[in-house]
Amino acid sequence: MEENILEVKNLSVSFFSYIGEVRAVRDVSFSLKPGETLAIVGESGCGKTVTVKALMRLFGNSAASIKEGSQILFHGQDIAQMKKTDLYNVRGSGISMIFQDPMTSLNPTMNVGEQIMEGIRTHNSKISRSDARARAIKLLDLVGIPSPEERIASYPHQLSGGMRQRVMIAIAIACEPDIIIADEPTTALDVTIQAQVLELLRELKDKLNTAFILVTHDLGIVFDFSDRIQVMYAGRIVERGTKYEIYKNPVHPYTWALLNSIPRRGLQSKDELYSIKGTPPDLMLPLECCPFAPRCDYAMPICKERAPQEIALSETHGAACWLLHSMAPKVQRPVHTGGSDDE
Amino acid sequence: MLIYILKRILYMAMVLFIVVSITFFMIHNVPGDPLTSSVMNLPDQVKANYYARYGLDKPLFEQYLRFWKLLFTEGSLGESIKYPGRLVEEFILKYSGISARLGLISVAIGFSVGIVFGIVAAIFKNKWPDYAVMLTAIAGITIPVFVLAAVFQYFFTVKLQWFPTTGWGTVRHMVLPIACMCLSPIATYARYMRSSVLDVLGQDYILTAESKGVSSFNVVRRHVFRNSVLPAITLLGPSVASVFTGSFVIESMFAIPGLGTYFIRAINERDFTMVLGMNLFYCLLYIASLLLVDILYVVIDPRIRLAASKDGRRKKAHAE
């Protein structure tokens, strides 16, 4: 068994505001092997982005903090306890990130070449300016930007959204990090551009052999892209497994609901696309019960009293749901009519 | 870019023309003239001679035309009515140097110190450096410059005897007036810079920069500064003007022979040509500083540069 490059243990992240503590991530543990792709899926506001930002302690000027007892072991070093200067070394060269919105994620007053070179020169103080420039041109070429020698002097406003996301990807891969985090990399793009950017990411994944963490709420793109899937809800991981386990044999009602809400081929126009009723819970609440219980079609009395522990179904597959308890009634996963299941 | 600047200079000329015209008719419609302001009781014949000498007996519009004719044919703003033989343009050149030195130094100090204060306050938001800067800023905005000048004079010259009270000539004479004049710009720039830096710090591209492993100091230097300095640059134009108006007070309190004191005196004495000349001069300075600000914009923000050059390119294509 290969060594894990990343091991997250009991990660909790809270935002402190005037009205109280928002517990965005609650006791999350997971690991990542070299070259592996992990997808984190879930609705908006269930802690996916906060989880991955915590991996780089990248909270900007928000009032977020990683709570005591959390461990983020990257090559055995704990990022949660790291000194600022060591953290700067990990960011960019150890772990890098592709952000959601390419329209706002690039500095508007710096040309794209400078922005790519900045990371290269930060982590390699010996490299000359012209070498860094040559590398930046190579990177732009690699991410599929035509005539990179000219484009290197462009400013972000001169590029389209898809181009900017390619530049973002070039920035992320510039220092050949071990882990690339892609935080909803295609959400802000047009559907056709989405496909191109995903294709690019897949190519790069094969070429660079880096580990990927893909954060998305779009289960449709996850299957092609990832090796393992983690489903998050209300700051917790509710189900995890290989992509086959999650797609073929999901056990958590929330995963069922997510899978049922993917648009399918053959869905008739009169059929309504399934959607989960209600909204995720307020993360300021302590949530002693199962957080999904109020929206769950199979909720039992116990679900509203105590939170379920994660139960392992196989070496890779696990879920936190009372339905898996030996005393629970056996429930079949609902398959919705009106469309054929692609997977 | 060049076309843009030429266009702006043309607009400047138009604005100048309008301002000078309005000033001309206003100053001549104010009751009184150079003679009534002094208490001399002159015979009518002497008065008539006096008016005739400066053309004040002619219809107003003719005097107006005469002013422009003199400016364009001889490049002269005319002779002071109150001090015969003294040419207005020579007078301005002689005394504006002192005002300009005071004004420019205090704007330069105010701008740079204010910007540094603003950045520090934003980075240490809700910690003691922030409170210290904001306290200074509130003091700088609310304390009138004449109060400040009096307090400074009392402490630093009467009590401590570090600097001379009044006068002009050495560097020691400049310290107190400049200290008084730059406090208000420091306050204004610090407040603007603080809010604009806070805004930029919340932007996504700051996270991108941090995700590259760039240290906090370099993030501020390379990413925050340039994106947040624009609002402060916008203020630079008006603050050049306000420094000149502020200097009227400072110059009289510190007995500095700058243009400000003479401007007030010229108005009180109804020295028509002098008022008009100085007004033209101040107006020119103000408009020029606005143009300078616009050019600075273009230098700092590439998006603005493109807008200007696109305009130029379209014109070129049109000409071909």
XYZ file of C-alpha atoms in Angstrom:
663
model
C 0.000 0.000 0.000
C 1.322 3.393 -0.997
C 2.022 6.050 1.585
C -0.551 8.818 1.903
C 0.747 12.252 0.940
C -2.089 13.925 2.765
C -3.810 12.815 5.897
C -6.530 14.937 7.441
C -7.538 13.980 10.957
C -10.465 15.426 12.885
C -10.455 18.691 10.962
C -12.863 21.287 12.333
C -13.096 24.833 11.035
C -15.206 27.595 12.530
C -16.001 31.155 11.579
C -16.380 33.529 14.471
C -18.858 36.332 13.978
C -20.720 38.753 16.206
C -23.744 36.505 16.369
C -21.845 33.346 17.181
C -19.674 30.559 15.953
C -20.414 29.060 12.562
C -19.082 25.516 12.576
C -18.519 25.076 8.856
C -16.437 21.900 9.010
C -17.052 19.359 11.777
C -14.586 16.644 12.536
C -13.665 15.608 9.026
C -11.002 12.978 8.359
C -9.737 11.712 5.039
C -6.530 10.888 3.206
C -5.043 11.140 -0.238
C -2.515 8.981 -2.054
C -0.051 10.280 -4.648
C -1.605 10.638 -8.072
C -5.078 9.917 -6.801
C -8.144 12.023 -7.554
C -10.599 12.657 -4.798
C -13.917 14.361 -5.423
C -15.759 16.165 -2.647
C -19.410 16.666 -3.514
C -22.377 18.225 -1.797
C -24.776 21.132 -1.912
C -23.762 24.755 -1.576
C -22.911 25.664 1.985
C -22.001 22.270 3.338
C -18.332 22.957 3.969
C -16.617 21.619 0.855
C -14.737 24.795 -0.021
C -13.874 25.565 3.584
C -12.461 22.054 3.964
C -10.095 22.413 1.027
C -9.127 25.975 1.871
C -8.197 24.766 5.330
C -5.699 22.386 3.707
C -3.667 25.460 2.761
C -4.891 27.600 5.652
C -6.150 29.928 2.968
C -8.846 31.990 4.620
C -7.951 35.471 3.329
C -9.230 38.081 5.717
C -12.238 36.068 6.875
C -12.539 35.194 10.548
C -12.065 31.467 10.041
C -9.849 29.363 12.223
C -8.867 25.738 12.385
C -9.856 24.349 15.743
C -7.644 22.657 18.287
C -7.106 18.977 17.727
C -7.243 19.198 13.951
C -4.379 17.686 12.054
C -3.498 18.181 8.408
C -0.500 16.016 7.705
C 1.182 16.813 4.408
C 4.181 14.504 3.920
C 3.978 13.987 7.658
C 4.170 17.687 8.527
C 1.196 19.260 10.240
C -0.032 22.234 8.206
C -2.391 23.250 10.996
C 0.565 23.941 13.319
C 3.047 25.152 10.730
C 4.946 28.439 10.971
C 4.033 31.111 8.398
C 7.310 30.805 6.510
C 6.981 27.026 6.164
C 3.392 27.494 5.093
C 4.513 29.823 2.286
C 6.768 27.031 1.037
C 3.927 24.512 0.966
C 1.523 26.854 -0.786
C 2.079 26.769 -4.518
C 4.858 24.215 -4.587
C 3.343 21.519 -2.360
C -0.356 22.197 -2.702
C -1.884 24.625 -5.156
C -5.396 25.681 -5.942
C -7.603 26.460 -8.922
C -10.405 28.783 -7.916
C -14.034 28.905 -8.845
C -14.378 32.229 -10.586
C -11.670 33.052 -13.136
C -13.213 36.493 -13.669
C -12.203 37.649 -10.198
C -9.329 35.356 -9.331
C -6.691 37.083 -11.423
C -5.140 40.397 -10.493
C -6.536 42.931 -13.012
C -3.486 45.201 -12.910
C -0.803 42.571 -13.507
C -0.271 40.813 -16.821
C -0.784 37.067 -16.873
C 2.888 36.319 -17.488
C 3.863 38.161 -14.324
C 1.208 36.301 -12.382
C 2.488 32.934 -13.546
C 6.116 33.916 -13.033
C 5.436 35.190 -9.538
C 4.833 31.695 -8.206
C 7.834 30.263 -10.068
C 10.162 32.950 -8.791
C 8.812 32.765 -5.258
C 9.678 29.103 -4.942
C 12.866 29.197 -6.934
C 14.873 32.271 -6.061
C 17.787 31.228 -8.276
C 15.835 31.160 -11.519
C 16.543 34.107 -13.813
C 13.801 36.328 -15.111
C 14.191 35.114 -18.667
C 14.118 31.457 -17.612
C 10.972 32.067 -15.594
C 9.466 33.774 -18.600
C 10.351 30.850 -20.852
C 8.752 28.511 -18.332
C 5.616 30.667 -18.199
C 5.348 30.549 -21.992
C 5.726 26.769 -21.873
C 2.988 26.565 -19.254
C 0.628 28.725 -21.286
C 1.258 26.448 -24.238
C 0.620 23.413 -22.055
C -2.787 24.691 -20.937
C -3.734 25.278 -24.551
C -3.478 29.017 -24.965
C -2.700 29.895 -28.580
C 0.355 32.054 -29.389
C 1.600 32.093 -25.785
C 4.540 34.419 -26.602
C 2.056 37.202 -27.278
C -0.517 36.220 -24.696
C 2.003 36.337 -21.891
C 1.807 40.128 -21.959
C -1.999 40.182 -21.883
C -3.957 41.471 -18.945
C -6.827 39.363 -17.576
C -9.501 41.669 -18.995
C -8.203 40.926 -22.481
C -8.942 37.215 -22.104
C -12.206 35.282 -22.112
C -13.454 33.376 -19.085
C -12.226 30.050 -20.422
C -8.809 31.532 -21.209
C -8.558 33.005 -17.752
C -9.353 29.661 -16.184
C -6.584 28.162 -18.315
C -4.244 30.820 -16.950
C -5.390 29.939 -13.430
C -4.572 26.311 -14.176
C -1.146 27.347 -15.496
C -0.531 29.218 -12.229
C -1.601 26.168 -10.231
C 0.687 23.733 -12.049
C 3.619 26.161 -12.358
C 5.633 24.699 -9.483
C 4.629 21.083 -10.056
C 2.800 20.643 -6.772
C 2.007 17.229 -5.287
C -1.633 18.130 -4.821
C -3.824 20.380 -6.945
C -7.102 21.460 -5.430
C -9.748 22.440 -7.956
C -12.545 24.298 -6.214
C -15.532 24.122 -8.567
C -13.256 24.889 -11.519
C -16.022 24.906 -14.092
C -18.987 26.360 -12.218
C -18.511 29.894 -13.520
C -18.008 28.861 -17.140
C -20.279 28.197 -20.114
C -21.224 24.573 -20.697
C -19.045 24.191 -23.806
C -16.079 25.795 -22.083
C -16.716 23.587 -19.042
C -16.152 20.519 -21.187
C -12.918 21.951 -22.592
C -11.549 22.881 -19.188
C -12.427 19.464 -17.751
C -10.749 17.806 -20.712
C -7.664 19.932 -20.062
C -7.638 19.006 -16.379
C -7.912 15.331 -17.255
C -5.016 15.576 -19.714
C -2.876 17.364 -17.162
C -3.734 14.812 -14.524
C -2.395 12.042 -16.739
C 0.631 14.070 -17.816
C 1.737 15.401 -14.436
C 0.679 12.499 -12.233
C -0.351 14.848 -9.428
C -3.007 14.137 -6.860
C -6.206 16.076 -7.411
C -8.940 17.155 -5.054
C -11.987 18.187 -7.035
C -14.681 20.101 -5.218
C -17.987 20.236 -7.007
C -21.735 20.131 -6.595
C -22.092 18.632 -10.048
C -22.124 14.841 -9.709
C -22.355 14.647 -13.484
C -18.691 15.525 -13.972
C -17.378 13.527 -11.043
C -17.620 10.003 -12.408
C -15.285 10.560 -15.359
C -12.815 12.502 -13.373
C -12.265 10.953 -10.004
C -11.077 7.778 -8.304
C -12.807 8.282 -4.972
C -15.790 10.332 -3.903
C -16.653 11.925 -0.583
C -20.156 13.255 -0.030
C -20.363 16.112 2.449
C -23.373 17.436 4.282
C -23.514 20.112 6.980
C -19.764 20.086 7.529
C -19.488 16.287 7.814
C -18.627 13.502 5.435
C -21.788 11.405 5.181
C -20.580 8.858 2.658
C -17.272 7.967 1.100
C -16.124 5.334 -1.348
C -14.619 4.610 -4.734
C -16.592 6.083 -7.588
C -18.037 2.646 -8.416
C -19.193 2.146 -4.864
C -20.846 5.558 -4.785
C -22.512 5.247 -8.188
C -23.474 1.561 -8.103
C -24.143 1.002 -4.450
C -24.799 4.224 -2.567
C -26.217 3.689 0.905
C -26.864 7.143 2.333
C -30.255 8.711 1.500
C -28.493 12.010 0.813
C -26.296 10.371 -1.829
C -29.408 8.795 -3.331
C -31.042 12.181 -3.494
C -27.979 13.783 -5.097
C -27.743 11.018 -7.703
C -31.433 11.275 -8.473
C -31.173 14.975 -9.128
C -28.714 14.554 -12.033
C -30.515 15.292 -15.312
C -30.735 12.050 -17.296
C -31.088 11.236 -20.932
C -34.608 10.214 -21.812
C -36.201 12.441 -19.215
C -39.520 13.465 -20.716
C -40.423 17.129 -20.759
C -43.457 16.431 -18.583
C -41.320 14.721 -15.968
C -40.055 16.941 -13.262
C -36.372 16.693 -12.354
C -35.984 15.451 -8.811
C -34.855 17.975 -6.254
C -34.165 17.643 -2.554
C -36.732 19.541 -0.560
C -35.627 22.091 1.976
C -32.231 23.631 2.584
C -29.126 22.522 4.457
C -29.245 23.287 8.196
C -27.935 26.407 9.857
C -24.323 25.686 10.688
C -24.505 27.749 13.853
C -26.601 25.006 15.442
C -24.839 22.271 17.419
C -26.598 19.513 15.370
C -26.609 16.665 17.872
C -28.947 14.710 15.599
C -28.369 13.492 12.058
C -28.240 16.815 10.162
C -30.049 15.363 7.168
C -32.947 13.926 9.190
C -35.407 16.811 8.591
C -35.103 16.373 4.820
C -34.752 12.609 4.747
C -37.631 10.459 3.466
C -36.520 7.544 5.632
C -35.905 9.347 8.910
C -36.554 7.270 12.011
C -37.001 8.486 15.590
C -33.369 7.730 16.407
C -32.189 10.029 13.576
C -33.592 13.032 15.414
C -31.981 12.087 18.701
C -28.437 11.031 18.023
C -25.986 11.595 15.203
C -24.993 8.371 13.423
C -21.366 7.185 13.478
C -19.617 6.223 10.287
C -19.958 2.539 9.513
C -17.445 0.848 7.234
C -18.961 -1.292 4.506
C -15.674 -2.170 2.848
C -12.087 -1.021 3.061
C -12.956 2.043 1.008
C -16.691 2.436 1.442
C -18.304 3.971 4.487
C -21.352 6.011 5.463
C -22.847 7.680 8.494
C -26.504 6.658 8.544
C -28.792 4.888 11.016
C -30.246 2.842 8.152
C -27.032 0.833 8.157
C -27.632 -0.235 11.739
C -28.542 -3.882 12.145
C -31.865 -2.989 13.762
C -32.933 -0.574 11.038
C -35.521 -1.554 8.439
C -34.097 -2.508 5.034
C -34.777 0.270 2.538
C -34.280 0.066 -1.212
C -32.702 2.959 -3.043
C -35.457 4.717 -4.949
C -34.968 4.774 -8.717
C -36.916 7.510 -10.324
C -39.138 6.861 -13.261
C -39.145 8.793 -16.465
C -35.481 8.451 -17.319
C -32.885 5.825 -17.872
C -29.970 5.657 -15.499
C -26.791 6.273 -17.463
C -24.341 4.841 -15.081
C -2.879 58.212 -25.887
C -1.348 61.321 -27.464
C -4.651 62.208 -29.061
C -6.333 61.770 -25.709
C -3.928 64.192 -24.034
C -4.268 66.735 -26.845
C -8.021 66.506 -26.539
C -7.806 67.057 -22.825
C -5.569 70.110 -23.293
C -8.153 71.555 -25.660
C -10.848 71.061 -23.037
C -8.574 72.684 -20.468
C -8.254 75.772 -22.635
C -12.038 75.988 -22.916
C -12.530 75.663 -19.178
C -9.903 78.309 -18.542
C -11.616 80.670 -20.954
C -14.966 80.236 -19.241
C -13.587 80.581 -15.726
C -11.606 83.692 -16.573
C -14.604 85.250 -18.307
C -16.875 84.605 -15.343
C -14.264 85.983 -12.949
C -13.810 89.050 -15.101
C -17.462 90.017 -15.078
C -17.919 89.124 -11.435
C -15.003 91.147 -10.143
C -16.112 94.153 -12.173
C -19.641 93.896 -10.851
C -18.561 93.911 -7.222
C -19.257 97.339 -5.741
C -16.200 99.530 -5.442
C -13.036 99.912 -7.451
C -9.322 100.308 -6.707
C -9.817 103.921 -5.680
C -12.760 103.501 -3.318
C -10.953 100.826 -1.396
C -8.321 103.324 -0.319
C -9.494 106.259 1.699
C -7.945 108.882 -0.512
C -10.282 111.733 -1.256
C -9.284 112.728 -4.735
C -10.587 115.464 -7.007
C -12.861 114.232 -9.797
C -10.373 115.158 -12.489
C -7.661 112.982 -10.909
C -10.095 110.103 -10.635
C -11.087 110.437 -14.287
C -7.422 110.479 -15.308
C -6.791 107.415 -13.214
C -9.699 105.507 -14.762
C -8.609 106.541 -18.221
C -5.086 105.305 -17.610
C -6.267 101.764 -16.873
C -9.122 101.837 -19.353
C -11.680 101.609 -16.572
C -13.803 104.331 -18.155
C -14.514 102.203 -21.216
C -17.574 99.968 -21.530
C -17.105 96.663 -19.669
C -17.133 94.520 -22.789
C -14.419 96.597 -24.385
C -12.291 96.151 -21.282
C -12.916 92.429 -21.571
C -11.741 92.344 -25.174
C -8.760 94.454 -24.236
C -7.766 91.879 -21.612
C -7.738 89.011 -24.130
C -6.024 91.127 -26.767
C -3.237 91.954 -24.344
C -2.895 88.317 -23.340
C -2.679 87.030 -26.893
C -0.666 89.782 -28.573
C 1.817 90.520 -25.831
C 1.430 87.472 -23.632
C 0.858 89.762 -20.693
C -1.768 89.796 -17.973
C -1.451 93.535 -17.618
C -0.196 95.885 -14.998
C -1.291 95.895 -11.381
C -3.730 98.722 -10.778
C -2.732 99.146 -7.171
C 1.002 98.967 -7.616
C 1.846 100.785 -10.827
C 4.693 99.364 -12.836
C 4.310 95.882 -11.417
C 3.380 93.320 -14.082
C 0.927 90.659 -12.884
C 2.735 87.713 -14.512
C 6.091 88.740 -13.065
C 4.493 89.111 -9.674
C 2.935 85.644 -9.854
C 6.169 84.025 -10.948
C 8.075 85.723 -8.178
C 5.825 84.658 -5.305
C 4.264 81.428 -6.543
C 7.563 79.619 -6.077
C 7.246 79.930 -2.318
C 3.613 78.799 -2.263
C 4.361 75.958 -4.646
C 7.231 74.685 -2.561
C 5.071 74.672 0.563
C 2.110 73.145 -1.230
C 3.917 70.451 -3.148
C 5.989 69.287 -0.203
C 2.922 69.011 2.000
C 0.896 67.185 -0.666
C 3.805 64.815 -1.259
C 4.202 64.107 2.457
C 0.448 63.895 2.967
C -0.014 61.495 0.090
C 2.831 59.120 0.915
C 2.388 59.096 4.680
C -1.392 58.869 4.334
C -1.119 55.887 2.017
C 1.273 54.035 4.295
C -0.969 54.781 7.298
C -4.028 53.581 5.404
C -2.395 50.303 4.400
C -1.168 49.688 7.944
C -4.608 50.447 9.381
C -6.297 48.058 6.944
C -3.876 45.216 7.555
C -4.173 45.568 11.327
C -7.903 46.149 11.193
C -9.440 46.447 14.668
C -6.045 46.271 16.361
C -4.106 49.103 17.926
C -2.337 50.413 14.756
C -5.753 50.768 13.154
C -7.138 52.707 16.106
C -4.051 54.932 16.232
C -4.279 55.786 12.553
C -8.001 56.420 12.677
C -7.608 58.681 15.708
C -4.965 60.692 13.857
C -7.225 60.813 10.831
C -10.187 62.141 12.764
C -7.968 64.723 14.446
C -6.513 65.741 11.095
C -9.912 66.247 9.546
C -11.647 67.985 12.417
C -8.965 70.331 13.744
C -8.951 73.519 11.654
C -5.590 74.426 10.251
C -5.449 77.807 12.008
C -5.962 76.196 15.418
C -3.245 73.713 14.640
C -0.924 76.476 13.507
C -1.473 78.448 16.711
C -0.944 75.386 18.906
C 2.215 74.403 17.030
C 3.561 77.928 17.256
C 2.945 77.990 20.995
C 4.563 74.640 21.719
C 7.409 74.482 19.261
C 8.492 78.089 19.215
C 7.393 79.708 22.462
C 7.820 76.744 24.798
C 10.458 74.555 23.187
C 12.013 77.184 20.931
C 12.872 74.614 18.278
C 11.662 76.576 15.307
C 11.203 80.268 14.476
C 7.605 81.504 14.869
C 7.229 83.235 11.571
C 9.143 84.213 8.499
C 10.689 82.552 5.528
C 14.123 81.628 4.266
C 15.628 78.579 5.933
C 14.518 74.966 6.176
C 13.695 75.581 9.826
C 11.097 78.095 8.726
C 9.382 75.470 6.594
C 8.914 72.737 9.186
C 5.942 74.076 11.101
C 3.887 75.371 8.159
C 4.365 72.080 6.322
C 3.488 70.083 9.428
C 0.245 72.048 9.705
C -0.583 71.745 6.047
C 0.059 68.027 5.594
C -1.952 66.734 8.530
C -5.280 67.097 6.790
C -4.108 65.354 3.571
C -2.588 62.568 5.681
C -5.951 62.095 7.365
C -7.912 62.087 4.128
C -5.589 59.720 2.269
C -5.310 57.369 5.226
C -9.086 56.993 5.448
C -9.538 56.481 1.724
C -6.647 54.070 1.523
C -7.861 52.071 4.512
C -11.282 51.389 3.040
C -9.907 50.688 -0.400
C -7.252 48.296 0.931
C -9.903 46.486 2.964
C -11.912 46.113 -0.204
C -8.959 44.736 -2.168
C -7.955 42.365 0.645
C -11.349 40.697 0.284
C -10.881 40.113 -3.441
C -10.411 36.638 -4.878
C -7.111 37.463 -6.551
C -5.523 38.077 -3.171
C -6.345 34.467 -2.300
C -4.824 33.419 -5.612
C -1.638 35.286 -4.770
C -1.539 33.708 -1.313
C -2.149 30.271 -2.798
C 1.031 30.727 -4.843
C 3.013 30.951 -1.628
C 3.689 34.680 -1.842
C 4.431 36.156 1.584
C 2.027 38.641 3.143
C 4.438 41.508 2.616
C 4.822 40.755 -1.081
C 1.078 40.290 -1.489
C 0.582 43.814 -0.206
C 3.456 45.212 -2.248
C 2.650 43.527 -5.569
C -1.104 42.994 -5.476
C -2.814 45.177 -2.913
C -1.027 48.479 -3.418
C -1.613 48.992 -7.112
C -5.234 47.922 -6.991
C -6.125 50.050 -4.013
C -4.265 53.259 -4.777
C -6.650 54.490 -7.493
C -9.216 56.164 -5.190
C -6.378 57.982 -3.431
C -5.023 59.135 -6.792
C -8.446 60.563 -7.604
C -8.156 62.795 -4.571
C -4.751 64.075 -5.609
C -6.187 66.671 -8.009
C -8.585 68.345 -5.580
C -6.053 68.165 -2.772
C -3.540 70.154 -4.793
C -6.204 72.832 -5.009
C -7.122 72.621 -1.350
C -3.493 72.946 -0.378
C -3.379 76.213 -2.265
C -6.488 77.546 -0.581
C -5.238 76.234 2.752
C -1.999 78.034 2.227
C -3.819 81.399 2.359
C -4.344 80.832 6.059
C -0.973 79.263 6.741
C 0.895 81.936 4.831
C -0.691 84.719 6.796
C -0.250 82.967 10.147
C 3.407 82.236 9.558
C 4.020 85.480 7.671
C 5.246 83.673 4.576
C 5.513 85.872 1.495
C 3.609 83.451 -0.742
C 0.966 84.077 -3.319
C -1.910 83.316 -0.958
C -1.540 86.448 1.143
C -1.339 88.628 -1.945
C -4.388 87.007 -3.494
C -6.562 87.988 -0.541
C -5.074 91.466 -0.510
C -5.700 91.882 -4.248
C -9.367 91.008 -3.812
C -9.826 93.436 -0.946
C -8.131 96.197 -2.905
C -10.165 95.495 -6.032
C -6.969 95.097 -7.976
C -8.828 93.804 -11.055
C -5.905 92.711 -13.164
C -4.164 91.039 -10.243
C -7.247 89.050 -9.216
C -7.860 87.953 -12.770
C -4.247 86.930 -13.303
C -4.033 84.914 -10.098
C -7.358 83.292 -10.746
C -6.163 82.224 -14.163
C -3.033 80.817 -12.551
C -4.848 78.804 -9.863
C -7.350 77.529 -12.364
C -4.545 76.387 -14.651
C -2.867 74.559 -11.779
C -6.077 72.849 -10.788
C -6.961 71.656 -14.262
C -3.400 70.566 -14.904
C -3.423 68.469 -11.731
C -6.663 66.818 -12.854
C -5.046 65.936 -16.170
C -2.035 64.588 -14.327
C -4.338 62.395 -12.249
C -5.973 61.023 -15.382
C -2.587 60.208 -16.872
C -1.587 58.496 -13.615
C -4.771 56.417 -13.852
C -3.742 55.176 -17.255
C -0.287 54.288 -15.978
C -1.643 52.351 -12.995
C -4.657 50.515 -14.358
C -4.167 48.660 -17.662
C -7.908 48.513 -18.244
C -8.042 52.288 -18.523
C -5.055 52.318 -20.836
C -6.856 50.075 -23.270
C -9.936 52.269 -23.359
C -7.837 55.272 -24.302
C -5.745 53.507 -26.927
C -8.737 51.766 -28.466
C -10.214 55.186 -29.006
C -7.025 56.291 -30.724
C -6.906 53.203 -32.893
C -10.461 53.674 -34.057
C -9.653 57.226 -35.071
C -6.599 56.085 -36.989
C -8.612 53.480 -38.834
C -11.139 56.138 -39.653
C -8.482 58.416 -41.107
C -7.155 55.663 -43.360
